[in-house]
Coordinates of N, CA and C in Angstrom, one line a residue:
Chain A
X1 N 5.0 58.5 6.0 CA 4.7 58.4 4.6 C 3.2 58.9 4.3
X2 N 2.3 58.5 5.3 CA 0.9 58.8 5.1 C 0.7 60.4 5.1
X3 N 1.6 61.0 5.9 CA 1.4 62.5 6.0 C 1.7 63.1 4.6
X4 N 2.8 62.6 4.0 CA 3.3 63.1 2.7 C 2.2 62.9 1.6
X5 N 1.6 61.6 1.6 CA 0.7 61.3 0.6 C -0.7 62.1 0.8
X6 N -1.1 62.2 2.1 CA -2.2 63.1 2.4 C -2.1 64.5 2.0
X7 N -0.9 65.0 2.3 CA -0.6 66.5 2.0 C -0.6 66.6 0.5
X8 N 0.0 65.7 -0.2 CA 0.0 65.7 -1.8 C -1.4 65.7 -2.3
X9 N -2.3 64.8 -1.7 CA -3.7 64.7 -2.2 C -4.4 66.0 -1.8
X10 N -4.2 66.6 -0.7 CA -4.8 67.9 -0.3 C -4.4 69.0 -1.3
X11 N -3.1 69.1 -1.6 CA -2.6 70.1 -2.7 C -3.3 69.8 -4.0
X12 N -3.4 68.6 -4.5 CA -4.0 68.3 -5.8 C -5.4 68.6 -5.8
X13 N -6.2 68.2 -4.7 CA -7.6 68.6 -4.6 C -7.7 70.1 -4.6
X14 N -6.9 70.8 -3.9 CA -7.1 72.3 -3.9 C -6.9 72.9 -5.3
X15 N -5.9 72.4 -6.0 CA -5.6 72.9 -7.3 C -6.8 72.7 -8.2
X16 N -7.3 71.5 -8.1 CA -8.5 71.2 -9.1 C -9.7 72.1 -8.7
X17 N -9.9 72.2 -7.3 CA -10.9 73.1 -6.8 C -10.8 74.6 -7.4
X18 N -9.6 74.9 -7.3 CA -9.2 76.4 -7.7 C -9.5 76.5 -9.3
X19 N -9.1 75.5 -10.0 CA -9.3 75.6 -11.5 C -10.7 75.6 -11.8
X20 N -11.5 74.8 -11.1 CA -13.0 74.7 -11.4 C -13.8 75.9 -10.8
X21 N -13.1 76.7 -9.9 CA -13.8 77.8 -9.2 C -14.2 78.8 -10.3
X22 N -15.2 79.7 -10.0 CA -15.8 79.9 -8.8 C -17.0 78.9 -8.4
X23 N -17.6 78.2 -9.4 CA -18.5 77.1 -8.9 C -17.9 76.0 -8.3
X24 N -18.6 75.4 -7.3 CA -18.0 74.2 -6.7 C -19.1 73.1 -6.8
X25 N -19.4 72.9 -8.1 CA -20.5 71.9 -8.4 C -20.2 70.5 -7.9
X26 N -18.9 70.1 -8.1 CA -18.6 68.8 -7.6 C -18.0 68.7 -6.1
X27 N -18.3 69.7 -5.5 CA -18.0 69.7 -4.0 C -16.5 69.4 -3.7
X28 N -15.6 69.9 -4.5 CA -14.2 69.6 -4.4 C -13.7 70.3 -3.1
X29 N -14.4 71.4 -2.7 CA -14.1 72.1 -1.5 C -14.1 71.2 -0.3
X30 N -15.0 70.3 -0.3 CA -15.2 69.4 0.9 C -14.1 68.4 0.9
X31 N -13.7 67.8 -0.2 CA -12.6 66.9 -0.3 C -11.3 67.6 0.1
X32 N -11.1 68.8 -0.4 CA -9.9 69.6 -0.1 C -9.7 69.9 1.4
X33 N -10.8 70.4 2.0 CA -10.8 70.7 3.4 C -10.6 69.5 4.3
X34 N -11.3 68.4 3.9 CA -11.1 67.2 4.7 C -9.6 66.7 4.7
X35 N -9.0 66.7 3.6 CA -7.6 66.3 3.4 C -6.7 67.3 4.2
X36 N -7.0 68.6 4.1 CA -6.1 69.5 4.9 C -6.3 69.4 6.3
X37 N -7.5 69.1 6.8 CA -7.8 68.9 8.2 C -6.9 67.8 8.7
X38 N -6.8 66.6 8.0 CA -6.0 65.5 8.4 C -4.5 65.8 8.3
X39 N -4.2 66.5 7.3 CA -2.7 66.9 7.0 C -2.3 67.8 8.3
X40 N -3.1 68.8 8.7 CA -2.7 69.7 9.7 C -2.6 68.8 11.0
X41 N -3.5 68.0 11.3 CA -3.5 67.2 12.5 C -2.3 66.3 12.6
X42 N -1.9 65.7 11.5 CA -0.7 64.8 11.5 C 0.6 65.6 11.6
X43 N 0.5 66.8 11.0 CA 1.8 67.7 11.1 C 2.0 67.9 12.6
X44 N 0.9 68.4 13.3 CA 1.0 68.6 14.8 C 1.5 67.4 15.5
X45 N 0.9 66.2 15.2 CA 1.2 65.0 15.9 C 2.7 64.6 15.6
X46 N 3.1 64.8 14.4 CA 4.5 64.4 14.0 C 5.5 65.3 14.8
X47 N 5.2 66.7 14.7 CA 6.1 67.7 15.4 C 6.2 67.3 16.8
X48 N 5.1 67.0 17.5 CA 5.1 66.8 19.0 C 5.8 65.6 19.3
X49 N 5.6 64.5 18.4 CA 6.2 63.2 18.7 C 7.8 63.3 18.5
X50 N 8.0 64.1 17.5 CA 9.5 64.3 17.1 C 10.2 65.1 18.2
X51 N 9.5 66.1 18.8 CA 10.1 66.9 19.8 C 10.2 66.1 21.1
X52 N 9.3 65.3 21.4 CA 9.4 64.6 22.7 C 10.2 63.3 22.6
X53 N 10.0 62.6 21.5 CA 10.7 61.2 21.5 C 11.9 61.1 20.5
X54 N 11.9 62.1 19.6 CA 13.0 62.1 18.6 C 12.7 61.1 17.5
X55 N 13.8 60.5 17.0 CA 13.7 59.5 15.9 C 13.4 60.1 14.5
X56 N 12.9 59.3 13.7 CA 12.6 59.8 12.2 C 11.3 60.6 12.2
X57 N 11.3 61.7 11.5 CA 10.1 62.5 11.4 C 9.0 61.8 10.5
X58 N 9.5 61.3 9.4 CA 8.6 60.5 8.5 C 8.8 59.1 8.6
X59 N 7.7 58.4 8.7 CA 7.8 56.9 8.8 C 7.7 56.5 7.3
X60 N 8.8 56.0 6.8 CA 8.9 55.5 5.3 C 8.8 54.0 5.4
X61 N 8.1 53.4 4.4 CA 8.0 51.9 4.4 C 6.8 51.5 3.7
X62 N 6.7 50.2 3.4 CA 5.5 49.7 2.7 C 4.2 50.0 3.6
X63 N 4.2 49.6 4.9 CA 3.1 49.8 5.7 C 2.6 51.2 5.7
X64 N 3.5 52.1 6.0 CA 3.2 53.5 6.0 C 2.6 54.1 4.7
X65 N 3.2 53.6 3.6 CA 2.6 54.0 2.3 C 1.3 53.4 2.0
X66 N 1.0 52.2 2.4 CA -0.3 51.6 2.3 C -1.3 52.3 3.1
X67 N -0.9 52.8 4.3 CA -1.8 53.5 5.1 C -2.1 54.9 4.5
X68 N -1.2 55.5 3.9 CA -1.4 56.7 3.1 C -2.4 56.5 2.0
X69 N -2.2 55.4 1.3 CA -3.2 55.1 0.1 C -4.6 54.8 0.7
X70 N -4.7 54.2 1.8 CA -6.0 53.8 2.4 C -6.6 55.1 2.9
X71 N -5.9 56.1 3.5 CA -6.4 57.4 3.9 C -7.0 58.1 2.7
X72 N -6.3 58.2 1.6 CA -6.8 58.9 0.4 C -8.1 58.2 -0.1
X73 N -8.0 56.8 -0.1 CA -9.2 56.1 -0.6 C -10.4 56.4 0.3
X74 N -10.2 56.5 1.6 CA -11.3 56.8 2.5 C -11.9 58.2 2.2
X75 N -11.0 59.2 2.1 CA -11.4 60.6 1.8 C -12.2 60.6 0.4
X76 N -11.8 59.8 -0.5 CA -12.5 59.8 -1.9 C -13.9 59.1 -1.7
X77 N -13.9 58.0 -0.9 CA -15.3 57.4 -0.6 C -16.2 58.3 0.0
X78 N -15.7 59.1 1.0 CA -16.6 60.0 1.8 C -17.1 61.1 0.7
X79 N -16.2 61.6 -0.1 CA -16.4 62.7 -1.1 C -17.5 62.1 -2.1
X80 N -17.3 60.9 -2.6 CA -18.2 60.2 -3.6 C -19.6 60.1 -2.9
X81 N -19.7 59.6 -1.6 CA -20.9 59.5 -1.0 C -21.7 60.8 -0.8
X82 N -20.9 62.0 -0.6 CA -21.4 63.3 -0.5 C -22.1 63.6 -1.8
X83 N -21.3 63.4 -2.9 CA -21.8 63.7 -4.2 C -23.1 62.9 -4.5
X84 N -23.1 61.7 -4.2 CA -24.3 60.8 -4.5 C -25.5 61.3 -3.7
X85 N -25.2 61.5 -2.4 CA -26.4 62.0 -1.6 C -27.0 63.4 -2.0
X86 N -26.0 64.3 -2.2 CA -26.4 65.6 -2.5 C -26.9 65.8 -4.1
X87 N -26.3 64.9 -4.9 CA -26.6 65.0 -6.3 C -26.7 66.3 -6.9
X88 N -25.5 67.1 -6.9 CA -25.6 68.4 -7.4 C -25.9 68.6 -8.8
X89 N -25.7 67.6 -9.7 CA -26.0 67.7 -11.1 C -27.5 67.2 -11.4
X90 N -28.0 66.6 -10.5 CA -29.4 66.0 -10.6 C -29.4 64.8 -11.4
X91 N -28.4 64.1 -11.5 CA -28.2 62.9 -12.2 C -29.2 61.8 -11.7
X92 N -29.0 61.5 -10.5 CA -29.9 60.4 -9.8 C -31.3 60.8 -9.9
X93 N -31.6 62.1 -9.7 CA -33.0 62.5 -9.8 C -33.6 62.2 -11.1
X94 N -32.9 62.5 -12.2 CA -33.4 62.1 -13.6 C -33.6 60.7 -13.7
X95 N -32.7 59.9 -13.2 CA -32.7 58.4 -13.3 C -33.9 57.9 -12.6
X96 N -34.2 58.4 -11.4 CA -35.3 57.9 -10.6 C -36.7 58.4 -11.2
X97 N -36.7 59.5 -11.8 CA -37.9 60.1 -12.3 C -38.3 59.6 -13.7
X98 N -37.4 58.7 -14.2 CA -37.7 58.1 -15.6 C -39.0 57.2 -15.5
Chain B
X1 N -2.7 57.9 20.3 CA -3.5 56.8 20.9 C -5.0 57.1 20.8
X2 N -5.4 58.3 21.1 CA -6.8 58.7 20.9 C -6.9 60.2 20.7
X3 N -5.7 60.8 20.3 CA -5.8 62.3 20.2 C -6.9 62.9 19.3
X4 N -7.3 62.1 18.4 CA -8.4 62.7 17.4 C -9.6 62.9 18.2
X5 N -9.8 62.4 19.4 CA -11.1 62.5 20.1 C -11.3 64.1 20.4
X6 N -10.3 64.9 20.6 CA -10.5 66.2 21.0 C -11.0 67.1 19.7
X7 N -10.3 67.0 18.5 CA -11.0 67.6 17.4 C -12.4 67.1 17.1
X8 N -12.7 65.8 17.4 CA -14.0 65.3 17.0 C -15.0 65.8 18.0
X9 N -14.6 66.0 19.3 CA -15.4 66.6 20.2 C -15.8 68.1 19.9
X10 N -14.7 68.8 19.5 CA -14.9 70.2 19.0 C -15.8 70.2 17.8
X11 N -15.7 69.2 17.0 CA -16.6 69.2 15.8 C -18.0 69.0 16.1
X12 N -18.3 68.3 17.1 CA -19.8 68.1 17.6 C -20.3 69.4 18.0
X13 N -19.5 70.2 18.8 CA -19.9 71.5 19.3 C -20.1 72.5 18.1
X14 N -19.1 72.7 17.3 CA -19.2 73.5 16.2 C -20.3 73.2 15.2
X15 N -20.6 72.0 15.1 CA -21.7 71.5 14.1 C -23.0 72.0 14.8
X16 N -23.2 71.8 16.1 CA -24.4 72.3 16.8 C -24.6 73.8 16.5
X17 N -23.5 74.4 16.8 CA -23.5 76.0 16.7 C -23.9 76.4 15.3
X18 N -23.2 75.7 14.3 CA -23.5 76.0 12.9 C -25.0 75.8 12.5
X19 N -25.6 74.6 13.0 CA -26.9 74.3 12.7 C -27.9 75.4 13.3
X20 N -27.6 75.8 14.5 CA -28.4 76.9 15.2 C -28.4 78.1 14.4
X21 N -27.2 78.7 14.1 CA -27.0 79.8 13.3 C -27.7 79.7 11.9
X22 N -27.5 78.6 11.3 CA -28.2 78.4 9.9 C -29.6 78.5 10.1
X23 N -30.2 77.8 11.2 CA -31.7 77.8 11.4 C -32.2 79.2 11.6
X24 N -31.4 80.0 12.4 CA -31.9 81.4 12.7 C -31.8 82.3 11.4
X25 N -30.8 82.0 10.6 CA -30.6 82.7 9.3 C -31.7 82.4 8.3
X26 N -32.1 81.2 8.3 CA -33.2 80.8 7.4 C -34.6 81.2 7.8
X27 N -34.7 81.4 9.2 CA -35.9 81.8 9.8 C -36.4 83.2 9.3
X28 N -35.5 84.0 8.8 CA -35.7 85.3 8.3 C -35.4 86.4 9.3
X29 N -36.4 87.4 9.5 CA -36.1 88.5 10.2 C -35.5 89.6 9.4
X30 N -34.6 90.4 10.0 CA -34.0 91.5 9.3 C -33.1 90.9 8.2
X31 N -33.2 91.5 7.0 CA -32.5 90.8 5.8 C -30.9 90.8 6.1
X32 N -30.4 91.9 6.6 CA -28.9 92.0 6.8 C -28.5 91.0 7.8
X33 N -29.2 90.8 9.0 CA -28.8 90.0 10.0 C -29.0 88.5 9.6
X34 N -30.0 88.2 8.8 CA -30.2 86.8 8.2 C -29.0 86.5 7.4
X35 N -28.7 87.5 6.5 CA -27.6 87.3 5.6 C -26.2 87.0 6.3
X36 N -26.0 87.8 7.3 CA -24.9 87.7 8.1 C -24.8 86.3 8.8
X37 N -25.9 85.8 9.3 CA -25.9 84.5 10.0 C -25.7 83.4 9.0
X38 N -26.2 83.5 7.8 CA -26.0 82.5 6.7 C -24.5 82.5 6.3
X39 N -23.9 83.7 6.3 CA -22.5 83.8 5.9 C -21.6 83.1 7.0
X40 N -21.9 83.3 8.2 CA -21.1 82.7 9.4 C -21.4 81.2 9.4
X41 N -22.6 80.8 9.1 CA -22.9 79.3 9.0 C -22.0 78.7 8.1
X42 N -21.9 79.3 6.8 CA -21.1 78.8 5.8 C -19.6 78.7 6.2
X43 N -19.2 79.8 6.9 CA -17.8 79.8 7.4 C -17.5 78.7 8.4
X44 N -18.5 78.5 9.3 CA -18.3 77.5 10.3 C -18.3 76.1 9.7
X45 N -19.0 76.1 8.5 CA -19.0 74.8 7.7 C -17.6 74.3 7.3
X46 N -16.7 75.4 7.1 CA -15.3 75.0 6.7 C -14.6 74.4 7.8
X47 N -14.8 75.0 9.1 CA -14.2 74.3 10.2 C -14.8 72.9 10.5
X48 N -16.0 72.8 10.4 CA -16.6 71.5 10.6 C -16.1 70.4 9.7
X49 N -15.9 70.8 8.4 CA -15.4 69.8 7.4 C -14.0 69.4 7.9
X50 N -13.1 70.4 8.2 CA -11.7 70.1 8.5 C -11.7 69.2 9.7
X51 N -12.5 69.5 10.7 CA -12.6 68.8 12.0 C -13.0 67.4 11.8
X52 N -14.2 67.3 11.2 CA -14.8 65.9 11.0 C -14.0 65.0 10.0
X53 N -13.5 65.6 9.0 CA -12.7 65.0 8.0 C -11.4 64.5 8.6
X54 N -10.8 65.4 9.3 CA -9.4 65.1 10.0 C -9.6 64.0 10.9
X55 N -10.6 64.1 11.8 CA -10.9 63.1 12.8 C -11.1 61.8 12.2
X56 N -11.9 61.7 11.1 CA -12.2 60.4 10.5 C -11.0 59.7 10.0
X57 N -10.2 60.6 9.3 CA -9.0 60.0 8.6 C -8.0 59.6 9.8
X58 N -7.9 60.3 10.8 CA -7.0 60.0 11.9 C -7.6 58.7 12.6
X59 N -8.9 58.5 12.7 CA -9.5 57.4 13.3 C -9.0 56.1 12.5
X60 N -9.0 56.2 11.1 CA -8.5 55.1 10.2 C -7.0 54.8 10.6
X61 N -6.2 55.8 10.8 CA -4.8 55.5 11.1 C -4.8 54.8 12.5
X62 N -5.6 55.1 13.5 CA -5.6 54.5 14.7 C -6.1 53.0 14.6
X63 N -7.1 52.8 13.7 CA -7.5 51.5 13.5 C -6.4 50.6 12.9
X64 N -5.7 51.2 11.9 CA -4.6 50.6 11.2 C -3.5 50.2 12.1
X65 N -3.2 51.0 13.1 CA -2.2 50.7 14.0 C -2.6 49.8 15.3
X66 N -3.9 49.4 15.1 CA -4.5 48.6 16.3 C -4.8 49.3 17.6
X67 N -4.9 50.6 17.5 CA -5.2 51.4 18.7 C -6.7 51.4 19.0
X68 N -7.5 51.3 18.0 CA -9.0 51.2 18.1 C -9.4 49.7 17.8
X69 N -10.2 49.2 18.5 CA -10.7 47.8 18.3 C -12.3 47.9 18.3
X70 N -12.8 46.8 17.6 CA -14.3 46.7 17.4 C -15.0 46.5 18.7
X71 N -14.4 45.8 19.7 CA -15.1 45.4 20.9 C -14.6 46.3 22.2
X72 N -15.5 46.4 23.2 CA -15.2 47.2 24.4 C -13.8 46.8 24.9
X73 N -13.0 47.7 25.4 CA -13.2 49.1 25.6 C -13.0 50.0 24.4
X74 N -12.9 49.4 23.3 CA -12.7 50.0 22.0 C -11.3 50.7 21.8
X75 N -10.7 51.3 22.8 CA -9.4 51.8 22.7 C -8.5 50.8 23.5
X76 N -7.5 50.3 22.8 CA -6.6 49.2 23.4 C -5.8 49.9 24.6
X77 N -5.6 51.2 24.6 CA -4.9 51.8 25.7 C -5.7 51.7 27.1
X78 N -6.9 51.5 26.9 CA -7.8 51.4 28.1 C -7.8 50.2 28.9
X79 N -7.1 49.1 28.3 CA -7.0 47.9 28.9 C -6.0 47.8 30.1
X80 N -5.2 48.8 30.1 CA -4.1 48.9 31.1 C -4.0 50.3 31.7
X81 N -4.0 50.4 33.1 CA -4.0 51.6 33.8 C -2.8 52.6 33.3
X82 N -1.7 52.0 33.2 CA -0.5 52.8 32.7 C -0.7 53.4 31.4
X83 N -1.3 52.5 30.4 CA -1.5 53.0 29.1 C -2.6 54.0 29.0
X84 N -3.5 53.8 29.9 CA -4.7 54.8 30.0 C -4.1 56.2 30.3
X85 N -3.2 56.2 31.3 CA -2.6 57.4 31.8 C -1.8 58.1 30.6
X86 N -1.0 57.3 29.9 CA -0.3 57.8 28.7 C -1.3 58.4 27.7
X87 N -2.4 57.6 27.5 CA -3.3 58.1 26.4 C -4.1 59.4 26.8
X88 N -4.4 59.5 28.1 CA -5.0 60.8 28.6 C -4.1 62.0 28.5
X89 N -2.8 61.7 28.8 CA -1.8 62.8 28.6 C -1.6 63.2 27.1
X90 N -1.7 62.1 26.2 CA -1.6 62.4 24.8 C -2.8 63.3 24.3
X91 N -4.0 62.9 24.9 CA -5.3 63.6 24.5 C -5.1 65.1 24.9
X92 N -4.6 65.2 26.2 CA -4.5 66.6 26.7 C -3.4 67.5 26.0
X93 N -2.5 66.9 25.5 CA -1.4 67.6 24.8 C -1.5 67.7 23.3
X94 N -1.4 66.4 22.6 CA -1.5 66.4 21.2 C -2.9 66.7 20.7
X95 N -3.8 66.1 21.3 CA -5.2 66.4 20.9 C -5.7 67.8 20.9
X96 N -5.3 68.5 22.1 CA -5.6 69.9 22.2 C -4.9 70.7 21.2
X97 N -3.6 70.4 21.0 CA -2.8 71.2 20.1 C -3.3 71.0 18.7
X98 N -3.8 69.9 18.3 CA -4.4 69.6 17.0 C -5.7 70.5 16.8
X99 N -6.6 70.5 17.8 CA -7.8 71.3 17.8 C -7.5 72.8 17.7
X100 N -6.5 73.2 18.5 CA -6.2 74.6 18.6 C -5.6 75.1 17.2
X101 N -4.7 74.3 16.6 CA -4.1 74.5 15.4 C -5.1 74.7 14.2
X102 N -6.0 73.7 14.1 CA -7.1 73.8 13.1 C -7.9 75.0 13.3
X103 N -8.3 75.3 14.5 CA -9.1 76.5 14.8 C -8.4 77.8 14.4
X104 N -7.1 77.8 14.8 CA -6.3 79.1 14.4 C -6.2 79.3 12.9
X105 N -6.0 78.1 12.1 CA -5.9 78.2 10.7 C -7.3 78.6 10.1
X106 N -8.3 78.0 10.6 CA -9.7 78.4 10.1 C -9.9 79.9 10.4
X107 N -9.4 80.4 11.6 CA -9.6 81.9 11.9 C -8.8 82.7 10.9
X108 N -7.7 82.3 10.4 CA -6.9 82.9 9.4 C -7.7 83.0 8.0
X109 N -8.3 81.8 7.7 CA -9.1 81.7 6.5 C -10.3 82.6 6.6
X110 N -10.9 82.8 7.7 CA -12.1 83.6 7.8 C -11.6 85.1 7.7
X111 N -10.5 85.4 8.4 CA -9.9 86.8 8.3 C -9.7 87.2 6.9
X112 N -9.0 86.2 6.1 CA -8.7 86.6 4.7 C -9.9 86.7 3.9
X113 N -11.0 85.8 4.1 CA -12.2 85.9 3.3 C -13.0 87.2 3.7
X114 N -12.9 87.6 4.9 CA -13.6 88.8 5.3 C -12.9 90.1 4.8
X115 N -11.6 90.1 4.7 CA -10.9 91.2 4.1 C -11.1 91.3 2.7
X116 N -11.2 90.1 1.9 CA -11.4 90.0 0.5 C -12.8 90.5 0.2
X117 N -13.7 90.1 1.0 CA -15.2 90.5 0.7 C -15.3 92.0 0.9
X118 N -14.6 92.6 1.9 CA -14.7 94.1 2.2 C -14.1 94.8 1.0
X119 N -12.9 94.3 0.5 CA -12.2 95.0 -0.6 C -13.1 95.0 -1.8
X120 N -13.8 93.8 -2.0 CA -14.7 93.7 -3.2 C -15.8 94.6 -3.1
X121 N -16.5 94.8 -1.9 CA -17.6 95.7 -1.7 C -17.2 97.2 -2.0
X122 N -15.9 97.5 -1.5 CA -15.5 98.9 -1.8 C -15.4 99.1 -3.2
X123 N -14.8 98.1 -4.0 CA -14.6 98.3 -5.5 C -15.9 98.5 -6.2
X124 N -17.0 97.7 -5.7 CA -18.3 97.7 -6.4 C -19.1 98.9 -6.2
X125 N -18.8 99.6 -5.0 CA -19.6 100.8 -4.7 C -19.4 101.9 -5.8
X126 N -20.5 102.5 -6.3 CA -20.4 103.5 -7.3 C -19.8 104.8 -6.8
X127 N -19.2 105.5 -7.8 CA -18.7 106.8 -7.5 C -19.7 107.9 -7.3
X128 N -19.9 108.5 -6.2 CA -20.8 109.6 -6.0 C -20.4 110.9 -6.5
X129 N -21.4 111.7 -6.9 CA -21.1 113.1 -7.3 C -20.7 113.2 -8.7
X130 N -19.9 114.0 -9.0 CA -19.4 114.2 -10.5 C -20.3 115.2 -11.2
X131 N -20.0 115.2 -12.5 CA -20.8 116.2 -13.3 C -22.2 115.8 -13.6

């Protein structure tokens, strides 16, 4: 389930990034690439596990869903930290210079 | 078990390479060469974000499943020799496959970007000659 949720978040982030293009003021490219990186890695992991061990391709259940939510939250936290540190709109600079 | 260590290791290498290229580009020199280096530094940045981001999120999954712990040896598979052997096999197969797949996809992204930028340059070039 975390693979599906991460993939959905990656698609959503990419769509928003594309709509806001060509400028990437809010660094949505970082969020999008980060989520795609994890999605690709999990796709490879799931395919290889399914090929060698069989069983269910997607783990469905509360625990797997909660993991998916936690993954998205962590990605959003990293993206927020990037925004705060780089301060592309200069908001923090204005606050501290007051 | 610890498959994300391979993409994370690759991320370390590509980040160093990107920083070196970026430094050389900013140092100046011939304008075209400097521009080319900055372009490649940006493109390597895409790979870095995918590798670091993916590794970080996979590390969370491993913590969630109890495969990474806060105390030594940090990886639960390293407590037992049989488990360690399985972990190393997984790193060599799944980990390498993950790193290769990400790199191949990045290669396709770079190829598409390069083709697009070449097409754009051709369109921008003014028509020579005429009346």
